[in-house]
mmCIF file of C-alpha atoms in Angstrom:
data_model
loop_
_atom_site.group_PDB
_atom_site.id
_atom_site.type_symbol
_atom_site.label_atom_id
_atom_site.label_comp_id
_atom_site.label_asym_id
_atom_site.label_seq_id
_atom_site.Cartn_x
_atom_site.Cartn_y
_atom_site.Cartn_z
ATOM 1 C CA UNK A 1 -47.824 25.131 -21.763
ATOM 2 C CA UNK A 2 -48.602 28.823 -21.365
ATOM 3 C CA UNK A 3 -49.240 29.225 -25.099
ATOM 4 C CA UNK A 4 -51.686 26.346 -25.066
ATOM 5 C CA UNK A 5 -53.436 27.831 -22.039
ATOM 6 C CA UNK A 6 -53.842 31.176 -23.718
ATOM 7 C CA UNK A 7 -55.273 29.600 -26.902
ATOM 8 C CA UNK A 8 -57.754 27.664 -24.794
ATOM 9 C CA UNK A 9 -58.792 30.840 -23.012
ATOM 10 C CA UNK A 10 -59.332 32.653 -26.351
ATOM 11 C CA UNK A 11 -61.517 29.864 -27.690
ATOM 12 C CA UNK A 12 -63.489 29.974 -24.459
ATOM 13 C CA UNK A 13 -63.971 33.730 -24.862
ATOM 14 C CA UNK A 14 -65.242 33.438 -28.432
ATOM 15 C CA UNK A 15 -67.701 30.729 -27.483
ATOM 16 C CA UNK A 16 -68.926 32.829 -24.599
ATOM 17 C CA UNK A 17 -69.522 35.835 -26.906
ATOM 18 C CA UNK A 18 -71.423 33.753 -29.425
ATOM 19 C CA UNK A 19 -73.662 32.361 -26.743
ATOM 20 C CA UNK A 20 -74.337 35.845 -25.413
ATOM 21 C CA UNK A 21 -75.323 37.173 -28.819
ATOM 22 C CA UNK A 22 -77.707 34.281 -29.463
ATOM 23 C CA UNK A 23 -79.355 34.743 -26.107
ATOM 24 C CA UNK A 24 -79.896 38.485 -26.621
ATOM 25 C CA UNK A 25 -81.515 38.216 -30.058
ATOM 26 C CA UNK A 26 -81.281 41.291 -32.415
ATOM 27 C CA UNK A 27 -79.577 43.740 -30.030
ATOM 28 C CA UNK A 28 -78.232 46.939 -31.498
ATOM 29 C CA UNK A 29 -74.591 47.115 -32.616
ATOM 30 C CA UNK A 30 -73.378 49.377 -29.794
ATOM 31 C CA UNK A 31 -74.737 47.055 -27.175
ATOM 32 C CA UNK A 32 -73.127 44.054 -28.871
ATOM 33 C CA UNK A 33 -69.782 45.862 -29.074
ATOM 34 C CA UNK A 34 -70.075 46.902 -25.445
ATOM 35 C CA UNK A 35 -70.889 43.358 -24.335
ATOM 36 C CA UNK A 36 -68.010 41.996 -26.426
ATOM 37 C CA UNK A 37 -65.625 44.529 -24.876
ATOM 38 C CA UNK A 38 -66.717 43.544 -21.380
ATOM 39 C CA UNK A 39 -66.270 39.852 -22.173
ATOM 40 C CA UNK A 40 -62.820 40.505 -23.611
ATOM 41 C CA UNK A 41 -61.798 42.486 -20.517
ATOM 42 C CA UNK A 42 -63.080 39.766 -18.217
ATOM 43 C CA UNK A 43 -61.276 37.134 -20.247
ATOM 44 C CA UNK A 44 -58.036 39.150 -20.144
ATOM 45 C CA UNK A 45 -58.301 39.321 -16.357
ATOM 46 C CA UNK A 46 -59.048 35.604 -16.140
ATOM 47 C CA UNK A 47 -56.075 34.827 -18.426
ATOM 48 C CA UNK A 48 -53.741 36.968 -16.314
ATOM 49 C CA UNK A 49 -54.935 35.233 -13.139
ATOM 50 C CA UNK A 50 -54.494 31.850 -14.771
ATOM 51 C CA UNK A 51 -50.989 32.710 -15.975
ATOM 52 C CA UNK A 52 -50.026 33.890 -12.496
ATOM 53 C CA UNK A 53 -51.386 30.706 -10.951
ATOM 54 C CA UNK A 54 -49.533 28.590 -13.486
ATOM 55 C CA UNK A 55 -46.312 30.521 -12.867
ATOM 56 C CA UNK A 56 -46.644 29.921 -9.117
ATOM 57 C CA UNK A 57 -47.429 26.253 -9.675
ATOM 58 C CA UNK A 58 -44.409 25.819 -11.937
ATOM 59 C CA UNK A 59 -42.148 27.581 -9.403
ATOM 60 C CA UNK A 60 -43.471 25.571 -6.453
ATOM 61 C CA UNK A 61 -43.143 22.330 -8.408
ATOM 62 C CA UNK A 62 -39.575 23.121 -9.451
ATOM 63 C CA UNK A 63 -38.591 23.991 -5.876
ATOM 64 C CA UNK A 64 -40.206 20.829 -4.553
ATOM 65 C CA UNK A 65 -38.462 18.677 -7.153
ATOM 66 C CA UNK A 66 -35.110 20.307 -6.367
ATOM 67 C CA UNK A 67 -35.658 19.741 -2.646
ATOM 68 C CA UNK A 68 -36.540 16.080 -3.206
ATOM 69 C CA UNK A 69 -33.491 15.663 -5.461
ATOM 70 C CA UNK A 70 -31.214 17.178 -2.825
ATOM 71 C CA UNK A 71 -32.684 15.019 -0.046
ATOM 72 C CA UNK A 72 -32.268 11.897 -2.190
ATOM 73 C CA UNK A 73 -28.633 12.782 -2.889
ATOM 74 C CA UNK A 74 -27.927 13.375 0.810
ATOM 75 C CA UNK A 75 -29.619 10.111 1.727
ATOM 76 C CA UNK A 76 -27.593 8.186 -0.867
ATOM 77 C CA UNK A 77 -24.347 9.781 0.351
ATOM 78 C CA UNK A 78 -25.144 8.903 3.963
ATOM 79 C CA UNK A 79 -25.956 5.316 2.993
ATOM 80 C CA UNK A 80 -22.701 4.982 1.047
ATOM 81 C CA UNK A 81 -20.686 6.381 3.957
ATOM 82 C CA UNK A 82 -22.423 4.017 6.343
ATOM 83 C CA UNK A 83 -21.553 1.028 4.149
ATOM 84 C CA UNK A 84 -17.942 2.178 3.705
ATOM 85 C CA UNK A 85 -17.324 2.717 7.425
ATOM 86 C CA UNK A 86 -19.311 0.172 9.421
ATOM 87 C CA UNK A 87 -19.562 0.862 13.126
ATOM 88 C CA UNK A 88 -17.876 -1.955 15.001
ATOM 89 C CA UNK A 89 -18.224 -2.394 18.724
ATOM 90 C CA UNK A 90 -14.842 -1.980 20.419
ATOM 91 C CA UNK A 91 -13.395 -5.303 21.527
ATOM 92 C CA UNK A 92 -12.300 -5.536 25.158
ATOM 93 C CA UNK A 93 -9.330 -7.712 26.101
ATOM 94 C CA UNK A 94 -8.414 -9.133 29.491
ATOM 95 C CA UNK A 95 -5.112 -10.655 30.540
ATOM 96 C CA UNK A 96 -5.190 -14.427 29.998
ATOM 97 C CA UNK A 97 -4.117 -16.954 32.622
ATOM 98 C CA UNK A 98 -1.129 -17.801 30.431
ATOM 99 C CA UNK A 99 0.278 -14.274 30.564
ATOM 100 C CA UNK A 100 -0.636 -13.835 34.240
ATOM 101 C CA UNK A 101 1.392 -16.920 35.126
ATOM 102 C CA UNK A 102 4.309 -16.052 32.836
ATOM 103 C CA UNK A 103 7.704 -14.784 34.000
ATOM 104 C CA UNK A 104 9.567 -11.896 32.408
ATOM 105 C CA UNK A 105 12.243 -14.479 31.604
ATOM 106 C CA UNK A 106 9.835 -16.294 29.269
ATOM 107 C CA UNK A 107 9.638 -13.578 26.617
ATOM 108 C CA UNK A 108 5.852 -13.871 26.438
ATOM 109 C CA UNK A 109 3.653 -10.977 25.380
ATOM 110 C CA UNK A 110 -0.121 -10.870 24.931
ATOM 111 C CA UNK A 111 -1.478 -8.742 22.082
ATOM 112 C CA UNK A 112 -5.254 -8.669 21.804
ATOM 113 C CA UNK A 113 -6.295 -12.111 23.014
ATOM 114 C CA UNK A 114 -3.238 -13.932 21.624
ATOM 115 C CA UNK A 115 0.009 -14.762 23.445
ATOM 116 C CA UNK A 116 3.263 -14.648 21.441
ATOM 117 C CA UNK A 117 6.822 -15.459 22.488
ATOM 118 C CA UNK A 118 9.792 -13.225 21.805
ATOM 119 C CA UNK A 119 13.335 -14.537 21.656
ATOM 120 C CA UNK A 120 13.682 -16.846 18.651
ATOM 121 C CA UNK A 121 11.387 -19.755 19.498
ATOM 122 C CA UNK A 122 9.404 -20.176 16.247
ATOM 123 C CA UNK A 123 10.120 -20.224 12.511
ATOM 124 C CA UNK A 124 8.312 -17.883 10.143
ATOM 125 C CA UNK A 125 6.539 -20.800 8.430
ATOM 126 C CA UNK A 126 5.207 -22.074 11.759
ATOM 127 C CA UNK A 127 4.252 -18.551 12.819
ATOM 128 C CA UNK A 128 2.174 -18.051 9.654
ATOM 129 C CA UNK A 129 0.498 -21.439 10.077
ATOM 130 C CA UNK A 130 -0.238 -20.911 13.771
ATOM 131 C CA UNK A 131 -1.650 -17.391 13.592
ATOM 132 C CA UNK A 132 -2.803 -17.127 9.967
ATOM 133 C CA UNK A 133 -6.466 -17.511 10.923
ATOM 134 C CA UNK A 134 -6.305 -14.347 13.064
ATOM 135 C CA UNK A 135 -3.897 -12.115 11.146
ATOM 136 C CA UNK A 136 -3.339 -11.065 7.545
ATOM 137 C CA UNK A 137 0.030 -12.607 6.624
ATOM 138 C CA UNK A 138 0.067 -11.360 3.016
ATOM 139 C CA UNK A 139 3.126 -9.169 3.636
ATOM 140 C CA UNK A 140 5.223 -12.198 4.600
ATOM 141 C CA UNK A 141 6.466 -13.924 1.430
ATOM 142 C CA UNK A 142 7.585 -17.387 2.507
ATOM 143 C CA UNK A 143 9.262 -18.286 -0.798
ATOM 144 C CA UNK A 144 11.528 -15.220 -0.920
ATOM 145 C CA UNK A 145 15.058 -15.041 0.481
ATOM 146 C CA UNK A 146 17.021 -12.936 2.951
ATOM 147 C CA UNK A 147 20.667 -11.990 2.795
ATOM 148 C CA UNK A 148 22.926 -13.436 5.519
ATOM 149 C CA UNK A 149 22.032 -12.113 8.980
ATOM 150 C CA UNK A 150 19.364 -9.792 7.496
ATOM 151 C CA UNK A 151 16.550 -8.936 9.906
ATOM 152 C CA UNK A 152 13.289 -8.103 8.156
ATOM 153 C CA UNK A 153 10.206 -6.443 9.658
ATOM 154 C CA UNK A 154 6.702 -7.132 8.357
ATOM 155 C CA UNK A 155 3.441 -5.518 9.452
ATOM 156 C CA UNK A 156 0.653 -8.001 10.092
ATOM 157 C CA UNK A 157 -2.846 -6.538 10.694
ATOM 158 C CA UNK A 158 -5.498 -8.299 12.737
ATOM 159 C CA UNK A 159 -8.428 -9.718 10.787
ATOM 160 C CA UNK A 160 -10.899 -8.782 13.528
ATOM 161 C CA UNK A 161 -9.615 -5.584 15.183
ATOM 162 C CA UNK A 162 -8.414 -2.604 13.129
ATOM 163 C CA UNK A 163 -6.570 -1.205 16.158
ATOM 164 C CA UNK A 164 -4.096 -4.064 16.142
ATOM 165 C CA UNK A 165 -1.210 -4.461 13.713
ATOM 166 C CA UNK A 166 1.716 -6.672 14.640
ATOM 167 C CA UNK A 167 5.295 -5.785 13.811
ATOM 168 C CA UNK A 168 7.074 -9.096 13.257
ATOM 169 C CA UNK A 169 10.874 -9.174 13.083
ATOM 170 C CA UNK A 170 12.587 -12.244 11.597
ATOM 171 C CA UNK A 171 15.801 -13.465 10.019
ATOM 172 C CA UNK A 172 18.661 -15.824 10.814
ATOM 173 C CA UNK A 173 21.040 -14.112 13.181
ATOM 174 C CA UNK A 174 23.693 -16.827 13.109
ATOM 175 C CA UNK A 175 23.600 -17.577 9.388
ATOM 176 C CA UNK A 176 26.815 -18.749 7.766
ATOM 177 C CA UNK A 177 28.712 -16.444 5.442
ATOM 178 C CA UNK A 178 26.922 -16.048 2.091
ATOM 179 C CA UNK A 179 24.086 -18.270 3.283
ATOM 180 C CA UNK A 180 20.802 -17.450 1.540
ATOM 181 C CA UNK A 181 17.968 -17.907 3.985
ATOM 182 C CA UNK A 182 14.478 -18.625 2.685
ATOM 183 C CA UNK A 183 11.940 -16.630 4.674
ATOM 184 C CA UNK A 184 9.930 -19.697 5.620
ATOM 185 C CA UNK A 185 13.039 -21.040 7.397
ATOM 186 C CA UNK A 186 13.899 -17.757 9.108
ATOM 187 C CA UNK A 187 13.347 -17.391 12.853
ATOM 188 C CA UNK A 188 10.983 -14.889 14.471
ATOM 189 C CA UNK A 189 12.976 -12.836 16.953
ATOM 190 C CA UNK A 190 10.251 -10.486 18.196
ATOM 191 C CA UNK A 191 6.560 -9.679 17.948
ATOM 192 C CA UNK A 192 5.249 -6.291 19.066
ATOM 193 C CA UNK A 193 2.227 -4.098 18.453
ATOM 194 C CA UNK A 194 2.652 -1.209 16.035
ATOM 195 C CA UNK A 195 0.644 1.313 18.054
ATOM 196 C CA UNK A 196 0.903 0.302 21.689
ATOM 197 C CA UNK A 197 -2.015 1.160 23.971
ATOM 198 C CA UNK A 198 -3.268 0.068 27.353
ATOM 199 C CA UNK A 199 -5.935 -2.593 27.016
ATOM 200 C CA UNK A 200 -4.444 -4.000 23.807
ATOM 201 C CA UNK A 201 -1.214 -5.391 25.218
ATOM 202 C CA UNK A 202 -0.166 -7.279 28.367
ATOM 203 C CA UNK A 203 3.239 -8.319 29.685
ATOM 204 C CA UNK A 204 4.148 -11.162 32.088
ATOM 205 C CA UNK A 205 2.184 -11.203 35.356
ATOM 206 C CA UNK A 206 -0.715 -9.728 33.337
ATOM 207 C CA UNK A 207 0.248 -6.050 33.421
ATOM 208 C CA UNK A 208 0.705 -3.176 30.989
ATOM 209 C CA UNK A 209 2.632 -1.012 33.475
ATOM 210 C CA UNK A 210 3.991 -1.197 37.030
ATOM 211 C CA UNK A 211 4.237 1.498 39.683
ATOM 212 C CA UNK A 212 7.727 2.318 40.939
ATOM 213 C CA UNK A 213 7.512 0.205 44.111
ATOM 214 C CA UNK A 214 5.920 -2.783 42.365
ATOM 215 C CA UNK A 215 8.466 -2.737 39.554
ATOM 216 C CA UNK A 216 11.409 -2.526 41.954
ATOM 217 C CA UNK A 217 10.063 -5.421 44.040
ATOM 218 C CA UNK A 218 9.534 -7.495 40.888
ATOM 219 C CA UNK A 219 13.087 -6.801 39.713
ATOM 220 C CA UNK A 220 14.612 -7.670 43.091
ATOM 221 C CA UNK A 221 12.511 -10.854 43.310
ATOM 222 C CA UNK A 222 13.979 -11.959 39.970
ATOM 223 C CA UNK A 223 17.439 -11.658 41.520
ATOM 224 C CA UNK A 224 18.656 -8.829 39.312
ATOM 225 C CA UNK A 225 21.729 -6.991 40.546
ATOM 226 C CA UNK A 226 21.767 -3.198 40.560
ATOM 227 C CA UNK A 227 24.627 -1.580 38.674
ATOM 228 C CA UNK A 228 25.474 2.109 38.503
ATOM 229 C CA UNK A 229 27.132 2.341 35.109
ATOM 230 C CA UNK A 230 24.978 3.548 32.250
ATOM 231 C CA UNK A 231 24.836 0.864 29.599
ATOM 232 C CA UNK A 232 25.217 -2.895 29.517
ATOM 233 C CA UNK A 233 27.688 -5.387 28.149
ATOM 234 C CA UNK A 234 27.228 -9.092 27.529
ATOM 235 C CA UNK A 235 28.656 -9.652 31.008
ATOM 236 C CA UNK A 236 25.852 -7.765 32.724
ATOM 237 C CA UNK A 237 23.626 -10.803 33.145
ATOM 238 C CA UNK A 238 20.532 -10.298 35.303
ATOM 239 C CA UNK A 239 21.190 -6.669 36.157
ATOM 240 C CA UNK A 240 19.330 -3.373 36.239
ATOM 241 C CA UNK A 241 19.920 0.363 36.347
ATOM 242 C CA UNK A 242 17.539 2.746 38.078
ATOM 243 C CA UNK A 243 17.219 5.850 35.907
ATOM 244 C CA UNK A 244 15.202 9.060 36.251
ATOM 245 C CA UNK A 245 11.908 7.712 34.944
ATOM 246 C CA UNK A 246 12.498 3.990 34.463
ATOM 247 C CA UNK A 247 14.246 0.783 35.429
ATOM 248 C CA UNK A 248 16.395 -0.469 32.570
ATOM 249 C CA UNK A 249 16.884 -4.221 32.906
ATOM 250 C CA UNK A 250 18.984 -6.990 31.394
ATOM 251 C CA UNK A 251 17.093 -10.254 31.993
ATOM 252 C CA UNK A 252 18.256 -13.692 30.899
ATOM 253 C CA UNK A 253 15.669 -15.978 29.319
ATOM 254 C CA UNK A 254 14.577 -19.248 30.887
ATOM 255 C CA UNK A 255 14.992 -21.656 27.963
ATOM 256 C CA UNK A 256 17.196 -22.269 24.937
ATOM 257 C CA UNK A 257 15.743 -20.978 21.675
ATOM 258 C CA UNK A 258 16.033 -22.362 18.124
ATOM 259 C CA UNK A 259 19.597 -21.043 17.919
ATOM 260 C CA UNK A 260 20.485 -23.166 20.921
ATOM 261 C CA UNK A 261 21.193 -20.171 23.146
ATOM 262 C CA UNK A 262 19.502 -18.338 26.021
ATOM 263 C CA UNK A 263 18.158 -14.955 24.802
ATOM 264 C CA UNK A 264 18.539 -11.728 26.781
ATOM 265 C CA UNK A 265 15.631 -9.307 27.199
ATOM 266 C CA UNK A 266 16.195 -5.618 27.836
ATOM 267 C CA UNK A 267 12.933 -4.550 29.466
ATOM 268 C CA UNK A 268 12.155 -0.964 30.390
ATOM 269 C CA UNK A 269 9.757 -0.388 33.298
ATOM 270 C CA UNK A 270 8.669 3.225 32.869
ATOM 271 C CA UNK A 271 6.984 5.401 35.509
ATOM 272 C CA UNK A 272 5.835 8.997 36.068
ATOM 273 C CA UNK A 273 8.442 10.897 38.090
ATOM 274 C CA UNK A 274 5.876 13.080 39.882
ATOM 275 C CA UNK A 275 3.479 10.320 40.969
ATOM 276 C CA UNK A 276 5.648 7.178 40.609
ATOM 277 C CA UNK A 277 2.701 5.579 38.804
ATOM 278 C CA UNK A 278 3.650 3.108 36.111
ATOM 279 C CA UNK A 279 3.146 4.298 32.529
ATOM 280 C CA UNK A 280 4.469 1.514 30.324
ATOM 281 C CA UNK A 281 6.564 -1.655 30.019
ATOM 282 C CA UNK A 282 8.284 -2.664 26.797
ATOM 283 C CA UNK A 283 11.231 -4.601 25.391
ATOM 284 C CA UNK A 284 13.863 -2.149 24.220
ATOM 285 C CA UNK A 285 15.956 -4.780 22.448
ATOM 286 C CA UNK A 286 16.891 -8.456 22.315
ATOM 287 C CA UNK A 287 20.210 -10.257 22.214
ATOM 288 C CA UNK A 288 20.078 -13.643 20.538
#
């Protein structure tokens, strides 16, 4: 580019000199040389100015192109990130009438907007059919088998709320010796939420936690007997222990399950020792 510019400038200079000589007629040699020298000097100055202007233009253009390239890259990256991580409005859940009216003896639990029942009341096949439109059941392989009395846990994420993943425990507790149990025929013993949090989970009477006084009244109203020994045996039906920061309960269910027995729920009603405010309720374990 610069070479072409300089050639153009030289041609322009020669043409200018020729025109000057024609216009002046038969001037003497010294005058012609002097005029030629002046033209050459002027042309050199013009060429230097032109080169400087071209250099500046090239620099400015390069900087502008680099800036545009960088902005385009940043814009593309932001768009890709936006597509990869869509912003979803947080879903709010309220306790349903079903869980509000439920007893702790029922084994019901509400996760998200769905009520499940703990205690061995549904087969895995029926569970998948009933809740498959709301949860990803791909981790539950209905055609596979379990060893006798094996309890398997599968994680089942919600299809609509990334905060919710169920932990589903199933098997056949009272399987015969060497019985091979197909997963579809296994019985769901418990359903819980992987990462428990207030607002995502509700227990019977429509609560996530109970203050000390409320929990104690609820336990007494259920007819549970207070015992002082730490720990329970199968004989400790409908009993509770008051511990430092919780009530540990042994509550009989209210209906026979698929095994033909009444399940036992070991609920923990947890509270803050300094304020006596409830912090959490959960099922510690089940006896089927």
